Amino acid sequence: WGSTVDMLRLTRTTSRFVSAPFRRCQSTGSSADTSNDKPGTQSLHDKLSTGPSLQDFMGVAAAQVVQDTTEAFACGTVAAPEPERKSSLKSKREPKPSWLKMQLPDSENYKRLHNTVSELGLATVCQEAKCPNIGECWGGKDGTATATIMLMGDTCTRACRFCAVKTSRAPPPLDPEEPFKVATAIAKWGLDYVVLTSVDRDDLPDQGASHFAETVRHLKREKPDILVETLTPDFRGDPACVSVVARSGMDVFAHNIETVERLQPRVRDPRASYRQSLSVLKMAREMQPSLVTKTSIMLGVGETADEVRQTMQDLLEAGVSVLTLGQYLRPSKGHMPVHEYVTPEAFEQWQMEGERMGFRYVASGPLVRSSYRAGEFFLKSMLQQNKMAAQAAANSSSH
């Protein structure tokens, strides 16, 4: 019968299947009281009392052990074994480096932005994608508050393995009033730089390109001097859709390539691809040469340094001038795991290397995201310089 612990476990298991009246009969040697039984059940009790006993199935010695230990538990002379405890989820969480810790947002400007978003029923990528920089971007230090509005609802038709946005093959229909609502919100906030992004809407004939363009036009009418960045889907590489957005009057055309070419199938939805994203960025720049084009790379998903350099070179050849690099953070256990946590020093090296390669602006850090501090002084200055140069060229050609 092995150890005492094994017998105790056997007792707990077996006792669940032995009814209280049966154990009572077995310990006292008397038959069960059937005086209150309904008519017609006496024959059943007779059969049970004369049928096989527990000893016939287990053997007399084993049954005696069960009886003795069961009575011992009841009397308190033997302690029942402790139930096995499930390990807490907290102990299984992946430990994160100290440099990834952020303070909870609590500034007045953050609260004001949050309330306005709720009142107007808008969706922001800051909230939907659980961005760690929401407090810094919405906090608005030195007048650089940036909001990233997510158009076309909060449900995407694609299912990238890194993204926290919910997905569906048939999202709700578009809100035709959304472009106006967004323009109203931006005017109320008083921002001078805004990022418009969206979920993928493969279910729509133009994949949402006209909705994007209409929102930009509303914003420019409400506030002509506002700088607008659009962080767009790939529109399945359709030139007509890219053209609608690129020529809508916005200032920065952004589309994220996300990772190196080798890891694209593992990281992104099958409908996205490395070459398709490169072609979208290149088309936008060719269709509207005055645009600043921008993209973002996640690090920590299994890429090599040489692959990152090759990606940066491919982006430069596609006409991209602004690059952001940030650490991939796993939104939940259902998403792909983090391969490694890249150090702040390594991100600093990537920033210097990107600038040496020829990017006009590089933001690189563990918590940097594609729209991270998009309206900061340097990027705004670069856009203003572009506008001045374009105006000067127009004036010279008119003479």
PDB file of C-alpha atoms in Angstrom, residues 152-260:
ATOM      1  CA  MET A 152     -13.198  53.859 -37.957  1.00  0.00           C
ATOM      2  CA  GLY A 153     -13.996  52.265 -34.605  1.00  0.00           C
ATOM      3  CA  ASP A 154     -12.046  50.134 -32.172  1.00  0.00           C
ATOM      4  CA  THR A 155     -12.281  46.779 -33.977  1.00  0.00           C
ATOM      5  CA  CYS A 156      -9.771  45.653 -36.609  1.00  0.00           C
ATOM      6  CA  THR A 157     -10.267  43.163 -39.436  1.00  0.00           C
ATOM      7  CA  ARG A 158      -6.731  41.845 -38.963  1.00  0.00           C
ATOM      8  CA  ALA A 159      -5.109  39.934 -36.129  1.00  0.00           C
ATOM      9  CA  CYS A 160      -1.426  40.795 -35.764  1.00  0.00           C
ATOM     10  CA  ARG A 161       0.215  38.795 -32.977  1.00  0.00           C
ATOM     11  CA  PHE A 162       1.625  41.864 -31.205  1.00  0.00           C
ATOM     12  CA  CYS A 163      -1.443  44.111 -31.174  1.00  0.00           C
ATOM     13  CA  ALA A 164      -3.898  44.624 -28.297  1.00  0.00           C
ATOM     14  CA  VAL A 165      -6.727  46.022 -30.459  1.00  0.00           C
ATOM     15  CA  LYS A 166      -9.721  43.669 -30.687  1.00  0.00           C
ATOM     16  CA  THR A 167     -10.518  42.006 -33.998  1.00  0.00           C
ATOM     17  CA  SER A 168     -13.513  40.888 -36.039  1.00  0.00           C
ATOM     18  CA  ARG A 169     -14.231  39.874 -39.621  1.00  0.00           C
ATOM     19  CA  ALA A 170     -17.260  42.178 -39.639  1.00  0.00           C
ATOM     20  CA  PRO A 171     -16.722  45.293 -37.485  1.00  0.00           C
ATOM     21  CA  PRO A 172     -19.552  47.767 -36.890  1.00  0.00           C
ATOM     22  CA  PRO A 173     -20.293  50.259 -39.684  1.00  0.00           C
ATOM     23  CA  LEU A 174     -18.462  53.582 -39.813  1.00  0.00           C
ATOM     24  CA  ASP A 175     -19.799  56.593 -37.951  1.00  0.00           C
ATOM     25  CA  PRO A 176     -20.430  59.204 -40.677  1.00  0.00           C
ATOM     26  CA  GLU A 177     -20.188  61.965 -38.048  1.00  0.00           C
ATOM     27  CA  GLU A 178     -16.755  60.886 -36.853  1.00  0.00           C
ATOM     28  CA  PRO A 179     -14.719  63.320 -39.013  1.00  0.00           C
ATOM     29  CA  PHE A 180     -16.709  66.224 -37.582  1.00  0.00           C
ATOM     30  CA  LYS A 181     -16.438  64.873 -34.012  1.00  0.00           C
ATOM     31  CA  VAL A 182     -12.667  64.575 -34.319  1.00  0.00           C
ATOM     32  CA  ALA A 183     -12.332  68.131 -35.647  1.00  0.00           C
ATOM     33  CA  THR A 184     -14.474  69.393 -32.757  1.00  0.00           C
ATOM     34  CA  ALA A 185     -12.348  67.569 -30.198  1.00  0.00           C
ATOM     35  CA  ILE A 186      -9.060  68.886 -31.571  1.00  0.00           C
ATOM     36  CA  ALA A 187     -10.400  72.438 -31.643  1.00  0.00           C
ATOM     37  CA  LYS A 188     -11.538  72.041 -28.038  1.00  0.00           C
ATOM     38  CA  TRP A 189      -8.170  70.705 -26.907  1.00  0.00           C
ATOM     39  CA  GLY A 190      -6.222  73.479 -28.582  1.00  0.00           C
ATOM     40  CA  LEU A 191      -3.574  71.100 -29.918  1.00  0.00           C
ATOM     41  CA  ASP A 192      -1.300  72.159 -32.747  1.00  0.00           C
ATOM     42  CA  TYR A 193      -0.280  68.622 -33.762  1.00  0.00           C
ATOM     43  CA  VAL A 194      -2.501  65.559 -34.025  1.00  0.00           C
ATOM     44  CA  VAL A 195      -1.984  61.989 -35.177  1.00  0.00           C
ATOM     45  CA  LEU A 196      -4.797  60.172 -36.959  1.00  0.00           C
ATOM     46  CA  THR A 197      -4.553  56.420 -37.134  1.00  0.00           C
ATOM     47  CA  SER A 198      -7.056  53.645 -37.671  1.00  0.00           C
ATOM     48  CA  VAL A 199      -7.819  49.989 -37.492  1.00  0.00           C
ATOM     49  CA  ASP A 200      -7.625  47.978 -40.730  1.00  0.00           C
ATOM     50  CA  ARG A 201     -10.976  47.865 -42.503  1.00  0.00           C
ATOM     51  CA  ASP A 202     -10.580  45.255 -45.227  1.00  0.00           C
ATOM     52  CA  ASP A 203     -14.373  44.939 -45.208  1.00  0.00           C
ATOM     53  CA  LEU A 204     -14.855  48.380 -46.829  1.00  0.00           C
ATOM     54  CA  PRO A 205     -14.605  48.966 -50.596  1.00  0.00           C
ATOM     55  CA  ASP A 206     -11.888  51.646 -50.221  1.00  0.00           C
ATOM     56  CA  GLN A 207     -10.634  50.236 -46.887  1.00  0.00           C
ATOM     57  CA  GLY A 208     -11.475  53.524 -45.197  1.00  0.00           C
ATOM     58  CA  ALA A 209      -9.241  55.809 -47.295  1.00  0.00           C
ATOM     59  CA  SER A 210     -11.998  58.354 -48.003  1.00  0.00           C
ATOM     60  CA  HIS A 211     -12.927  58.446 -44.274  1.00  0.00           C
ATOM     61  CA  PHE A 212      -9.293  59.269 -43.468  1.00  0.00           C
ATOM     62  CA  ALA A 213      -9.200  62.028 -46.089  1.00  0.00           C
ATOM     63  CA  GLU A 214     -12.470  63.578 -44.953  1.00  0.00           C
ATOM     64  CA  THR A 215     -11.221  63.763 -41.370  1.00  0.00           C
ATOM     65  CA  VAL A 216      -8.050  65.551 -42.481  1.00  0.00           C
ATOM     66  CA  ARG A 217     -10.051  68.087 -44.504  1.00  0.00           C
ATOM     67  CA  HIS A 218     -12.370  68.778 -41.544  1.00  0.00           C
ATOM     68  CA  LEU A 219      -9.366  69.391 -39.302  1.00  0.00           C
ATOM     69  CA  LYS A 220      -7.717  71.763 -41.755  1.00  0.00           C
ATOM     70  CA  ARG A 221     -10.955  73.722 -42.117  1.00  0.00           C
ATOM     71  CA  GLU A 222     -11.385  74.007 -38.350  1.00  0.00           C
ATOM     72  CA  LYS A 223      -7.764  74.922 -37.727  1.00  0.00           C
ATOM     73  CA  PRO A 224      -5.735  75.677 -40.873  1.00  0.00           C
ATOM     74  CA  ASP A 225      -2.374  75.843 -39.101  1.00  0.00           C
ATOM     75  CA  ILE A 226      -2.696  72.466 -37.385  1.00  0.00           C
ATOM     76  CA  LEU A 227      -0.134  69.814 -38.295  1.00  0.00           C
ATOM     77  CA  VAL A 228      -1.716  66.468 -39.137  1.00  0.00           C
ATOM     78  CA  GLU A 229       0.045  63.109 -39.191  1.00  0.00           C
ATOM     79  CA  THR A 230      -1.774  60.058 -40.560  1.00  0.00           C
ATOM     80  CA  LEU A 231      -0.618  56.654 -39.407  1.00  0.00           C
ATOM     81  CA  THR A 232      -2.344  54.517 -42.004  1.00  0.00           C
ATOM     82  CA  PRO A 233      -2.974  50.837 -42.746  1.00  0.00           C
ATOM     83  CA  ASP A 234      -1.353  49.390 -45.870  1.00  0.00           C
ATOM     84  CA  PHE A 235      -4.625  49.516 -47.884  1.00  0.00           C
ATOM     85  CA  ARG A 236      -3.485  46.151 -49.321  1.00  0.00           C
ATOM     86  CA  GLY A 237      -1.022  48.145 -51.415  1.00  0.00           C
ATOM     87  CA  ASP A 238      -3.789  49.746 -53.511  1.00  0.00           C
ATOM     88  CA  PRO A 239      -2.343  52.913 -55.161  1.00  0.00           C
ATOM     89  CA  ALA A 240      -5.785  54.540 -55.460  1.00  0.00           C
ATOM     90  CA  CYS A 241      -6.379  54.302 -51.707  1.00  0.00           C
ATOM     91  CA  VAL A 242      -2.879  55.548 -50.888  1.00  0.00           C
ATOM     92  CA  SER A 243      -3.384  58.493 -53.235  1.00  0.00           C
ATOM     93  CA  VAL A 244      -6.668  59.546 -51.574  1.00  0.00           C
ATOM     94  CA  VAL A 245      -4.944  59.866 -48.191  1.00  0.00           C
ATOM     95  CA  ALA A 246      -1.607  61.233 -49.407  1.00  0.00           C
ATOM     96  CA  ARG A 247      -3.312  64.076 -51.279  1.00  0.00           C
ATOM     97  CA  SER A 248      -5.804  64.957 -48.524  1.00  0.00           C
ATOM     98  CA  GLY A 249      -3.742  67.845 -47.142  1.00  0.00           C
ATOM     99  CA  MET A 250      -1.986  66.163 -44.242  1.00  0.00           C
ATOM    100  CA  ASP A 251       1.645  66.822 -43.364  1.00  0.00           C
ATOM    101  CA  VAL A 252       3.163  63.479 -42.320  1.00  0.00           C
ATOM    102  CA  PHE A 253       2.325  60.150 -43.949  1.00  0.00           C
ATOM    103  CA  ALA A 254       3.213  57.328 -41.560  1.00  0.00           C
ATOM    104  CA  HIS A 255       2.873  53.597 -42.034  1.00  0.00           C
ATOM    105  CA  ASN A 256       4.614  51.075 -39.786  1.00  0.00           C
ATOM    106  CA  ILE A 257       6.761  48.316 -41.214  1.00  0.00           C
ATOM    107  CA  GLU A 258       6.814  46.831 -37.649  1.00  0.00           C
ATOM    108  CA  THR A 259       9.726  44.391 -37.933  1.00  0.00           C
ATOM    109  CA  VAL A 260      12.437  42.969 -40.190  1.00  0.00           C
TER     110      VAL A 260
END
